[in-house]
Tab-separated table of C-alpha atoms in Angstrom:
chain	number	residue	atom	x	y	z
H	1	MET	CA	38.867	21.692	10.981
H	2	LEU	CA	40.388	18.355	12.332
H	3	ARG	CA	38.207	15.381	12.114
H	4	LYS	CA	37.268	14.345	15.670
H	5	ARG	CA	36.806	10.798	16.567
H	6	THR	CA	36.496	9.934	20.223
H	7	VAL	CA	36.388	6.626	22.142
H	8	VAL	CA	35.660	6.510	25.711
H	9	PHE	CA	36.482	3.403	27.842
H	10	LEU	CA	36.529	2.810	31.569
H	11	VAL	CA	40.013	1.750	32.617
H	12	VAL	CA	39.393	-0.116	35.821
H	13	ALA	CA	42.275	-1.513	37.845
H	14	ALA	CA	44.717	0.502	35.755
H	15	MET	CA	45.767	4.108	35.338
H	16	LEU	CA	42.471	5.572	34.484
H	17	CYS	CA	40.138	3.443	36.703
H	18	GLY	CA	36.907	4.605	38.124
H	19	GLY	CA	35.365	6.796	35.589
H	20	LEU	CA	31.711	5.918	35.092
H	21	LEU	CA	31.715	6.654	31.479
H	22	THR	CA	28.088	7.884	31.129
H	23	MET	CA	24.778	6.596	32.357
H	24	ALA	CA	26.217	3.169	31.663
H	25	PHE	CA	24.315	-0.079	32.519
H	26	THR	CA	20.683	0.799	33.497
H	27	GLN	CA	19.627	3.839	31.672
H	28	LEU	CA	15.845	3.927	32.009
H	29	PRO	CA	13.347	2.286	34.402
H	30	ASN	CA	12.226	0.127	31.418
H	31	LEU	CA	15.659	-0.417	30.071
H	32	ALA	CA	16.985	-2.688	32.782
H	33	GLY	CA	17.509	-5.566	30.485
H	34	SER	CA	19.013	-6.124	26.970
H	35	SER	CA	16.002	-7.857	25.355
H	36	ALA	CA	14.862	-6.760	22.010
H	37	SER	CA	11.266	-6.766	23.106
H	38	GLY	CA	9.615	-4.031	25.186
H	39	GLU	CA	8.188	-0.584	24.943
H	40	GLY	CA	9.669	2.892	24.449
H	41	LEU	CA	13.441	2.917	23.679
H	42	LEU	CA	13.655	-0.905	24.049
H	43	ALA	CA	11.390	-1.358	20.972
H	44	SER	CA	14.225	0.426	18.781
H	45	ILE	CA	16.787	-2.137	19.865
H	46	SER	CA	17.247	-4.905	17.415
H	47	ASN	CA	19.411	-7.994	17.476
H	48	SER	CA	18.691	-9.257	14.030
H	49	GLY	CA	22.279	-10.255	13.553
H	50	LEU	CA	24.291	-10.852	10.267
H	51	GLU	CA	22.689	-11.511	6.928
H	52	GLN	CA	23.888	-14.659	5.313
H	53	ALA	CA	26.202	-12.926	2.868
H	54	GLU	CA	27.776	-10.724	5.814
H	55	ALA	CA	28.315	-13.803	8.035
H	56	LYS	CA	29.984	-15.610	5.008
H	57	LYS	CA	32.262	-12.711	4.270
H	58	ILE	CA	33.423	-12.400	7.918
H	59	GLY	CA	33.891	-16.194	8.075
H	60	THR	CA	35.777	-16.206	4.929
H	61	ALA	CA	38.146	-13.529	6.136
H	62	LEU	CA	38.686	-15.474	9.448
H	63	ASP	CA	39.401	-18.662	7.399
H	64	LEU	CA	41.895	-16.852	5.073
H	65	ILE	CA	43.746	-15.402	7.897
H	66	GLU	CA	43.973	-18.729	9.792
H	67	SER	CA	45.017	-20.648	6.827
H	68	ASN	CA	47.558	-18.283	5.347
H	69	TYR	CA	49.000	-16.137	7.981
H	70	TYR	CA	52.685	-16.857	8.567
H	71	GLN	CA	52.262	-17.196	12.346
H	72	ASP	CA	49.799	-18.982	14.572
H	73	ILE	CA	46.770	-16.857	15.324
H	74	ASP	CA	44.470	-16.385	18.405
H	75	ARG	CA	40.785	-16.898	16.946
H	76	ASP	CA	39.379	-15.189	20.056
H	77	LYS	CA	41.632	-12.164	19.556
H	78	LEU	CA	40.512	-11.977	15.941
H	79	VAL	CA	36.853	-12.117	16.653
H	80	ASP	CA	37.242	-9.429	19.468
H	81	GLY	CA	39.227	-7.317	16.868
H	82	ALA	CA	36.411	-7.536	14.486
H	83	ILE	CA	33.922	-6.430	17.080
H	84	ASN	CA	36.174	-3.727	18.075
H	85	GLY	CA	36.365	-2.490	14.511
H	86	MET	CA	32.685	-2.440	14.131
H	87	MET	CA	32.484	-0.225	17.300
H	88	GLU	CA	35.127	2.113	16.229
H	89	SER	CA	33.669	2.427	12.674
H	90	LEU	CA	30.544	4.038	14.343
H	91	GLY	CA	32.839	7.222	15.231
H	92	ASP	CA	30.944	7.411	18.628
H	93	PRO	CA	32.898	8.118	21.874
H	94	TYR	CA	30.787	6.109	24.016
H	95	SER	CA	29.988	2.946	22.184
H	96	ASN	CA	32.527	0.136	23.102
H	97	TYR	CA	33.225	-3.612	23.231
H	98	MET	CA	34.699	-5.026	26.400
H	99	GLY	CA	36.168	-8.420	26.715
H	100	LYS	CA	35.535	-10.541	29.755
H	101	VAL	CA	38.132	-9.067	32.165
H	102	PRO	CA	37.367	-5.257	31.420
H	103	ALA	CA	33.749	-6.149	31.306
H	104	ALA	CA	33.751	-7.537	34.740
H	105	GLN	CA	35.634	-4.482	36.015
H	106	PHE	CA	33.212	-2.210	34.457
H	107	GLU	CA	30.401	-3.884	36.256
H	108	GLU	CA	32.235	-3.463	39.462
H	109	SER	CA	32.603	0.263	38.786
H	110	ILE	CA	28.891	0.652	38.244
H	111	GLU	CA	28.324	-0.977	41.575
H	112	GLY	CA	30.699	1.522	43.119
H	113	SER	CA	33.458	-0.746	43.740
H	114	PHE	CA	36.921	-0.629	41.869
H	115	SER	CA	40.569	0.015	42.147
H	116	GLY	CA	43.092	2.039	40.138
H	117	ILE	CA	43.880	5.581	40.101
H	118	GLY	CA	40.375	7.136	39.311
H	119	ALA	CA	39.803	8.989	36.148
H	120	GLU	CA	37.627	8.769	33.108
H	121	VAL	CA	39.201	9.224	29.631
H	122	SER	CA	38.300	9.408	26.044
H	123	SER	CA	40.412	9.045	22.915
H	124	VAL	CA	40.398	12.091	20.513
H	125	ASP	CA	42.263	11.989	17.346
H	126	GLY	CA	44.542	9.241	18.691
H	127	ASN	CA	45.193	11.061	21.887
H	128	VAL	CA	44.045	9.763	25.372
H	129	VAL	CA	42.380	12.722	27.008
H	130	VAL	CA	41.107	12.875	30.592
H	131	VAL	CA	37.439	13.700	30.971
H	132	SER	CA	37.401	13.875	34.732
H	133	PRO	CA	39.476	12.534	37.664
H	134	ILE	CA	37.275	10.996	40.481
H	135	LYS	CA	37.247	13.343	43.346
H	136	GLY	CA	39.638	12.033	46.181
H	137	SER	CA	41.183	9.417	43.847
H	138	PRO	CA	44.943	9.049	43.234
H	139	ALA	CA	44.714	10.701	39.920
H	140	ASP	CA	42.833	13.788	41.661
H	141	LYS	CA	45.270	14.002	44.502
H	142	ALA	CA	48.288	13.860	42.129
H	143	GLY	CA	46.839	16.649	40.155
H	144	ILE	CA	45.515	15.179	36.941
H	145	ARG	CA	42.952	17.587	35.504
H	146	ALA	CA	40.083	17.294	32.920
H	147	LYS	CA	41.292	17.895	29.315
H	148	ASP	CA	45.015	16.709	30.176
H	149	VAL	CA	46.282	14.634	27.138
H	150	ILE	CA	48.041	11.593	28.332
H	151	LEU	CA	51.159	10.996	26.459
H	152	SER	CA	52.796	7.813	28.010
H	153	VAL	CA	52.656	5.661	31.037
H	154	ASN	CA	55.985	4.444	32.375
H	155	ASP	CA	57.702	5.708	29.424
H	156	GLU	CA	55.528	3.695	26.944
H	157	SER	CA	53.734	6.022	24.508
H	158	LEU	CA	49.905	5.840	24.101
H	159	GLN	CA	49.894	7.957	20.996
H	160	GLY	CA	47.765	6.353	18.275
H	161	LEU	CA	46.543	3.387	20.494
H	162	ASP	CA	42.969	2.513	20.842
H	163	LEU	CA	41.949	2.555	24.506
H	164	ASN	CA	42.039	-1.295	24.777
H	165	ALA	CA	45.627	-1.179	23.885
H	166	ALA	CA	46.277	1.679	26.184
H	167	VAL	CA	44.715	-0.216	29.095
H	168	ALA	CA	47.089	-3.087	28.370
H	169	LYS	CA	49.925	-0.685	28.989
H	170	ILE	CA	48.637	0.952	32.041
H	171	LYS	CA	47.254	-1.817	34.145
H	172	GLY	CA	48.846	-2.684	37.426
H	173	PRO	CA	48.179	-3.933	40.896
H	174	LYS	CA	47.484	-1.772	43.952
H	175	GLY	CA	50.639	-0.169	45.220
H	176	SER	CA	52.366	-0.109	41.792
H	177	LYS	CA	53.645	3.036	40.333
H	178	ALA	CA	52.480	4.790	37.169
H	179	VAL	CA	54.667	7.451	35.745
H	180	ILE	CA	52.397	9.611	33.608
H	181	LYS	CA	53.226	12.272	31.312
H	182	VAL	CA	50.576	14.645	30.063
H	183	LYS	CA	50.162	17.607	27.940
H	184	ARG	CA	48.162	20.421	29.314
H	185	ALA	CA	46.820	23.592	27.668
H	186	GLY	CA	48.995	26.444	28.560
H	187	SER	CA	52.004	24.440	29.299
H	188	THR	CA	54.742	24.143	26.474
H	189	GLU	CA	56.444	21.148	27.962
H	190	PRO	CA	54.974	17.728	29.052
H	191	ILE	CA	54.167	17.380	32.811
H	192	GLU	CA	55.206	14.330	34.642
H	193	PHE	CA	53.119	12.749	37.389
H	194	VAL	CA	54.131	9.827	39.742
H	195	ILE	CA	51.011	8.072	40.828
H	196	ILE	CA	50.696	5.004	43.087
H	197	ARG	CA	47.710	2.878	42.086
H	198	ASP	CA	45.257	2.335	45.020
H	199	ASN	CA	41.702	1.467	45.920
H	200	VAL	CA	39.402	4.245	44.639
H	201	ASN	CA	37.081	5.623	47.516
H	202	LEU	CA	33.910	3.700	47.168
H	203	GLU	CA	31.715	6.341	49.078
H	204	THR	CA	29.947	8.296	46.393
H	205	VAL	CA	28.152	10.550	48.645
H	206	THR	CA	29.295	12.794	51.497
H	207	SER	CA	27.819	15.519	53.420
H	208	ARG	CA	28.391	18.137	56.133
H	209	MET	CA	26.641	21.145	57.814
H	210	GLU	CA	28.063	24.567	57.598
H	211	ASN	CA	27.251	27.610	59.721
H	212	ASP	CA	23.608	29.151	59.418
H	213	LYS	CA	22.417	25.592	58.696
H	214	VAL	CA	23.639	25.451	55.108
H	215	GLY	CA	24.114	21.733	54.130
H	216	ILE	CA	26.670	20.395	51.625
H	217	ILE	CA	26.237	17.189	49.786
H	218	GLU	CA	29.042	16.122	47.455
H	219	ILE	CA	28.337	13.372	44.772
H	220	SER	CA	31.548	11.902	43.291
H	221	GLN	CA	29.571	9.619	40.752
H	222	PHE	CA	26.208	7.989	40.271
H	223	SER	CA	26.653	4.448	41.025
H	224	LEU	CA	23.853	1.969	41.817
H	225	ASN	CA	23.962	2.749	45.628
H	226	THR	CA	24.247	6.607	45.173
H	227	GLY	CA	20.494	7.188	45.254
H	228	ASP	CA	20.012	5.502	48.662
H	229	ARG	CA	23.189	7.114	50.046
H	230	PHE	CA	22.011	10.461	48.786
H	231	LYS	CA	18.592	10.137	50.657
H	232	GLU	CA	20.448	9.000	53.910
H	233	GLU	CA	22.612	12.090	53.905
H	234	LEU	CA	19.855	14.529	52.870
H	235	LYS	CA	17.595	13.208	55.675
H	236	LYS	CA	20.554	13.553	58.160
H	237	LEU	CA	20.877	17.155	57.213
H	238	GLU	CA	17.188	18.002	57.255
H	239	ASP	CA	16.897	16.435	60.667
H	240	GLN	CA	19.597	18.829	61.706
H	241	GLY	CA	17.230	21.772	60.614
H	242	MET	CA	18.850	22.537	57.391
H	243	LYS	CA	17.701	25.770	55.784
H	244	GLY	CA	19.430	25.584	52.430
H	245	LEU	CA	21.568	23.092	50.342
H	246	VAL	CA	24.662	23.113	48.178
H	247	ILE	CA	24.866	19.974	45.725
H	248	ASP	CA	28.474	19.521	44.580
H	249	VAL	CA	28.896	17.502	41.227
H	250	ARG	CA	32.325	18.968	40.291
H	251	ASN	CA	34.522	16.225	38.656
H	252	ASN	CA	31.637	13.805	38.576
H	253	PRO	CA	31.739	11.923	35.362
H	254	GLY	CA	28.354	10.595	35.462
H	255	GLY	CA	26.869	7.089	36.112
H	256	VAL	CA	23.514	5.453	36.033
H	257	LEU	CA	20.453	7.385	34.649
H	258	SER	CA	17.835	5.822	36.771
H	259	VAL	CA	19.909	6.875	39.876
H	260	VAL	CA	20.092	10.532	38.906
H	261	ILE	CA	16.272	10.708	38.065
H	262	ASP	CA	15.712	9.179	41.669
H	263	ILE	CA	17.760	11.951	43.120
H	264	ALA	CA	16.280	14.917	40.993
H	265	GLU	CA	12.782	13.825	42.083
H	266	GLN	CA	13.597	14.883	45.581
H	267	PHE	CA	13.727	18.552	44.288
H	268	VAL	CA	11.601	18.881	41.140
H	269	PRO	CA	7.913	19.466	41.613
H	270	LYS	CA	5.673	16.567	40.736
H	271	GLY	CA	4.663	16.718	36.918
H	272	LYS	CA	7.662	18.793	35.930
H	273	LEU	CA	10.111	17.210	33.651
H	274	ILE	CA	13.566	15.954	34.744
H	275	VAL	CA	14.928	14.646	31.379
H	276	GLN	CA	13.738	13.878	28.020
H	277	VAL	CA	15.414	10.948	25.961
H	278	GLU	CA	15.077	10.952	22.270
H	279	ASP	CA	15.749	7.773	20.035
H	280	LYS	CA	16.958	7.560	16.492
H	281	ASP	CA	13.401	7.781	15.201
H	282	LYS	CA	13.004	11.207	17.038
H	283	LYS	CA	10.665	9.676	19.483
H	284	ARG	CA	10.863	11.289	22.793
H	285	GLU	CA	10.497	9.559	26.231
H	286	LYS	CA	9.730	12.347	28.907
H	287	HIS	CA	10.488	11.729	32.510
H	288	PRO	CA	8.243	13.839	34.706
H	289	SER	CA	8.878	13.978	38.410
H	290	LYS	CA	6.981	11.965	40.750
H	291	GLY	CA	8.277	13.893	43.754
H	292	ASP	CA	8.027	17.227	45.168
H	293	SER	CA	10.052	20.404	45.717
H	294	LYS	CA	11.910	21.383	48.793
H	295	PRO	CA	11.063	24.525	50.974
H	296	TYR	CA	14.611	25.627	51.038
H	297	PRO	CA	17.029	27.110	48.393
H	298	VAL	CA	19.291	24.813	46.446
H	299	THR	CA	22.500	25.595	44.519
H	300	VAL	CA	24.581	23.190	42.293
H	301	LEU	CA	28.384	23.331	41.951
H	302	MET	CA	29.919	22.162	38.626
H	303	ASN	CA	32.985	22.348	36.521
H	304	LYS	CA	34.276	21.127	33.279
H	305	GLY	CA	34.674	17.702	34.721
H	306	SER	CA	31.028	17.488	35.417
H	307	ALA	CA	29.623	15.302	32.668
H	308	SER	CA	26.603	13.179	31.681
H	309	ALA	CA	24.376	12.171	34.638
H	310	SER	CA	25.902	15.367	36.523
H	311	GLU	CA	24.653	17.459	33.799
H	312	ILE	CA	21.163	15.805	33.879
H	313	LEU	CA	20.912	16.664	37.391
H	314	ALA	CA	22.091	20.308	36.841
H	315	GLY	CA	19.765	20.851	33.890
H	316	ALA	CA	16.814	19.338	35.779
H	317	LEU	CA	17.331	21.420	38.894
H	318	GLN	CA	18.038	24.658	37.007
H	319	GLU	CA	15.121	24.447	34.556
H	320	SER	CA	12.483	22.607	36.625
H	321	ALA	CA	13.410	23.362	40.349
H	322	GLY	CA	14.815	26.986	40.031
H	323	ALA	CA	18.280	25.992	41.580
H	324	VAL	CA	21.228	28.241	40.859
H	325	LEU	CA	24.239	26.699	39.023
H	326	ILE	CA	27.710	27.958	40.055
H	327	GLY	CA	31.138	27.269	38.764
H	328	GLU	CA	32.231	26.518	35.166
H	329	ASN	CA	30.698	25.260	31.856
H	330	SER	CA	30.145	21.545	32.214
H	331	PHE	CA	31.674	18.813	29.971
H	332	GLY	CA	28.999	18.356	27.478
H	333	LYS	CA	28.000	14.784	27.189
H	334	GLY	CA	24.439	14.449	25.981
H	335	THR	CA	24.054	10.691	24.887
H	336	VAL	CA	22.522	7.534	26.599
H	337	GLN	CA	24.035	4.114	26.512
H	338	THR	CA	22.952	0.528	27.408
H	339	SER	CA	25.107	-2.356	28.026
H	340	PHE	CA	24.518	-5.867	26.502
H	341	ASP	CA	26.181	-8.376	28.792
H	342	LYS	CA	24.225	-11.600	28.324
H	343	GLN	CA	24.074	-12.131	24.585
H	344	PHE	CA	27.665	-13.158	23.975
H	345	GLY	CA	27.732	-15.849	26.752
H	346	ASP	CA	31.359	-15.465	27.611
H	347	GLY	CA	31.361	-12.588	30.036
H	348	SER	CA	32.128	-9.862	27.375
H	349	LEU	CA	29.904	-6.829	26.952
H	350	LEU	CA	28.968	-4.305	24.339
H	351	LYS	CA	27.954	-0.779	25.221
H	352	VAL	CA	25.981	1.032	22.733
H	353	THR	CA	24.730	4.516	22.271
H	354	ILE	CA	21.059	4.237	21.825
H	355	ALA	CA	19.718	7.742	22.389
H	356	LYS	CA	20.402	11.239	23.223
H	357	TRP	CA	19.000	13.159	26.306
H	358	LEU	CA	17.793	16.698	26.446
H	359	THR	CA	17.173	18.928	29.341
H	360	PRO	CA	13.515	19.736	30.444
H	361	ASN	CA	13.392	22.588	28.007
H	362	GLY	CA	14.572	20.451	25.137
H	363	THR	CA	18.106	21.624	24.916
H	364	TRP	CA	20.735	19.075	23.819
H	365	ILE	CA	23.922	20.011	25.634
H	366	HIS	CA	26.188	17.561	23.763
H	367	GLU	CA	29.700	18.927	23.194
H	368	LYS	CA	28.567	22.293	24.422
H	369	GLY	CA	27.925	21.663	28.089
H	370	ILE	CA	25.536	23.628	30.526
H	371	LYS	CA	26.382	27.161	31.397
H	372	PRO	CA	26.290	28.118	35.001
H	373	ASN	CA	24.026	30.904	36.256
H	374	LEU	CA	27.160	32.255	38.074
H	375	LYS	CA	30.509	31.775	36.503
H	376	VAL	CA	33.095	31.305	39.219
H	377	ASP	CA	36.758	30.281	38.715
H	378	GLN	CA	39.069	28.877	41.139
H	379	PRO	CA	42.375	30.477	42.020
H	380	ASP	CA	45.073	29.849	39.318
H	381	TYR	CA	47.075	27.774	41.701
H	382	PHE	CA	44.237	25.227	41.742
H	383	SER	CA	45.304	24.067	38.167
H	384	VAL	CA	49.040	24.594	38.370
H	385	ALA	CA	51.134	21.715	36.964
H	386	PRO	CA	53.742	19.872	39.112
H	387	ILE	CA	57.319	20.925	38.654
H	388	ASP	CA	59.588	18.558	36.806
H	389	LYS	CA	61.861	17.013	39.476
H	390	LYS	CA	64.495	16.076	37.022
H	391	LYS	CA	65.179	19.667	36.329
H	392	THR	CA	66.823	22.257	38.560
H	393	LEU	CA	65.616	25.794	38.240
H	394	LYS	CA	67.782	28.778	38.993
H	395	PHE	CA	68.426	32.347	38.170
H	396	ASP	CA	67.923	33.700	34.534
H	397	MET	CA	66.055	30.528	33.347
H	398	ASN	CA	62.716	31.120	31.553
H	399	ASN	CA	60.269	28.159	31.178
H	400	SER	CA	56.990	26.801	32.275
H	401	ASP	CA	58.377	25.064	35.254
H	402	VAL	CA	59.561	28.457	36.712
H	403	LYS	CA	56.254	29.891	36.116
H	404	ASN	CA	54.590	27.030	38.012
H	405	ALA	CA	57.025	27.564	40.808
H	406	GLN	CA	56.243	31.213	40.819
H	407	ILE	CA	52.550	30.424	41.065
H	408	MET	CA	53.139	28.187	43.890
H	409	LEU	CA	55.386	30.677	45.881
H	410	GLU	CA	52.778	33.454	45.408
H	411	ALA	CA	49.948	31.055	46.673
H	412	ILE	CA	51.602	30.144	49.831
H	413	GLY	CA	52.738	33.518	50.799
H	414	TYR	CA	56.112	34.145	49.237
H	415	LYS	CA	56.349	37.033	46.763
H	416	PRO	CA	58.296	36.215	43.646
H	417	GLY	CA	56.835	39.434	42.097
H	418	ARG	CA	56.015	37.850	38.777
H	419	LYS	CA	54.392	34.644	37.335
H	420	ASP	CA	55.511	34.713	33.800
H	421	GLY	CA	58.289	32.130	34.033
H	422	TYR	CA	61.367	34.329	34.093
H	423	PHE	CA	63.535	33.419	37.112
H	424	ASP	CA	64.830	36.876	38.418
H	425	ARG	CA	66.374	38.037	41.634
H	426	ALA	CA	63.061	38.556	43.251
H	427	THR	CA	62.022	34.945	42.574
H	428	GLU	CA	65.417	33.744	43.810
H	429	LYS	CA	64.788	35.742	46.992
H	430	ALA	CA	61.394	34.104	47.425
H	431	VAL	CA	62.751	30.691	46.932
H	432	LYS	CA	65.497	31.384	49.579
H	433	SER	CA	62.811	32.593	52.000
H	434	PHE	CA	60.712	29.426	51.403
H	435	GLN	CA	63.706	27.033	51.742
H	436	SER	CA	64.725	28.708	55.169
H	437	SER	CA	61.147	28.103	56.297
H	438	GLN	CA	61.459	24.458	55.387
H	439	LYS	CA	64.949	24.087	56.773
H	440	LEU	CA	66.207	23.363	53.372
H	441	LYS	CA	69.551	24.748	51.978
H	442	ALA	CA	68.735	28.406	51.140
H	443	ASP	CA	70.479	28.623	47.912
H	444	GLY	CA	67.616	30.071	45.903
H	445	VAL	CA	67.775	27.129	43.486
H	446	VAL	CA	64.625	24.929	42.968
H	447	ASN	CA	65.830	21.268	43.115
H	448	ALA	CA	63.817	18.199	43.634
H	449	ALA	CA	63.615	18.601	47.521
H	450	THR	CA	62.507	22.215	47.070
H	451	ALA	CA	59.850	21.411	44.308
H	452	GLU	CA	58.490	18.590	46.496
H	453	ALA	CA	58.170	20.742	49.564
H	454	LEU	CA	56.576	23.647	47.463
H	455	GLU	CA	54.028	21.110	46.135
H	456	ALA	CA	53.254	19.753	49.590
H	457	GLU	CA	52.615	23.246	50.775
H	458	LEU	CA	50.352	24.020	47.879
H	459	ILE	CA	48.322	20.917	48.459
H	460	LYS	CA	47.512	22.146	51.989
H	461	LYS	CA	46.536	25.442	50.520
H	462	ILE	CA	44.222	23.847	47.965
H	463	GLN	CA	42.631	21.501	50.666
H	464	ASP	CA	41.734	24.489	52.891
H	465	PRO	CA	37.958	25.123	52.389
H	466	LYS	CA	38.355	28.824	52.673
H	467	ASN	CA	40.186	28.803	49.350
H	468	ASP	CA	37.531	27.037	47.331
H	469	ASN	CA	36.072	30.008	45.525
H	470	GLN	CA	33.246	27.937	43.934
H	471	MET	CA	32.082	26.358	47.163
H	472	ASN	CA	32.288	29.543	49.055
H	473	ARG	CA	29.997	31.243	46.352
H	474	GLY	CA	27.640	28.491	46.520
H	475	ILE	CA	27.278	28.777	50.258
H	476	ALA	CA	26.969	32.392	50.059
H	477	GLU	CA	24.389	32.254	47.435
H	478	VAL	CA	22.233	29.879	49.522
H	479	ARG	CA	22.706	32.305	52.562
H	480	GLU	CA	21.656	35.169	50.644
H	481	GLU	CA	18.553	33.164	49.473
H	482	ILE	CA	17.713	32.113	53.161
H	483	ALA	CA	17.967	35.763	54.161
H	484	ALA	CA	15.769	37.074	51.283
H	485	LYS	CA	13.088	34.532	52.217
H	486	ALA	CA	13.122	35.341	55.865
H	487	SER	CA	12.715	39.120	55.093
H	488	ASN	CA	9.794	38.443	52.914
H	489	LYS	CA	7.825	36.809	55.741
């Protein structure tokens, strides 16, 4: 079994900006600060610093390097490297050191304000792996998916780099282009995405009302303002006579723990647990609800990109409020971090895992995720990879790009007759029909123009709400529960 070491880092204002790593910054009501004093989990946080011998050893190393290295050295860079080395030696995916610039960007992301392309990543065995794209972000719109392995950015390899070094390669201003190659399970060849960096949508909560008074609230992440926005949108729906609610946390990478507790309290009956937090001494801090249950049914939509605070909400509503979870197994991120941003005095920040969290029933979902009550998959074309525009696909070829083209053709109503990657005459006929409909040269060859047209039509298909299997099942479940409740009266 391969040794797995992961490092997660929020890449703001760069290719992977916007992913709220995991309950970062303010975790618990009594963990708002970074002092070593306090009760509960704060009592376990120590800042005793280096022993005299340890300080001497590190200082000696610094002096030896500065005195003997054959080139001039940057002392700040060496000190930052030493701290990074300490964090990496923990072998923890979510404990990180951030210098002044990334720390400031991280704080902006917690506040719900950031720019980039919008995705959370981790580093696994030297590979940069996507945890989740932010819904509606450039990464999401381009087709980046959870579990994608990012190979390179603008032809610069990320293999073997720590995430700080990866960030240095992928930063860029709004409007700049990031050509990203990824490896995706099920695809034999790298997939290339061309993404234009942009401001990531700052709105974390949106809502709408479906027929039969079924409300939908989508939460893209749990930033500091998300709790208030959720209350506003929930009240708006309730004032319209809502009879049931679907909460959508798909591709939500998490955020601030106190915020998700605040949201969960609106559905979990008073006294029932929302979450338990266990420190290194096995002491558990339980968080019972101070709120009340709702008179209407609630379902929660989740997928493999639902992580951290999203999983806390799903677990709390499933186990303590009777909500039905629909979709896919969640990501599986069950630890709690706090951020120390005052002690260094130079704007840098240390984010440290201080505990693990458990569901109300005491289950630790770390690296396992939460299983839905109703497993519902999306159509295969929801996860199809873009076609490599540098290639031309034609009769008698057999590869993954042909397979992707066939999946797209089938999805938008043209019938290639197969989806196994072999370009036969039926596929050629389907391509010609599509090209004719798009006023392209109907030669049955998939060139860049045809590939782009195929992808554009597929995006329309995916964006059509009637094709969202998970959402449709969630709405149907709520309607069934409304009907059952009415029949029992």
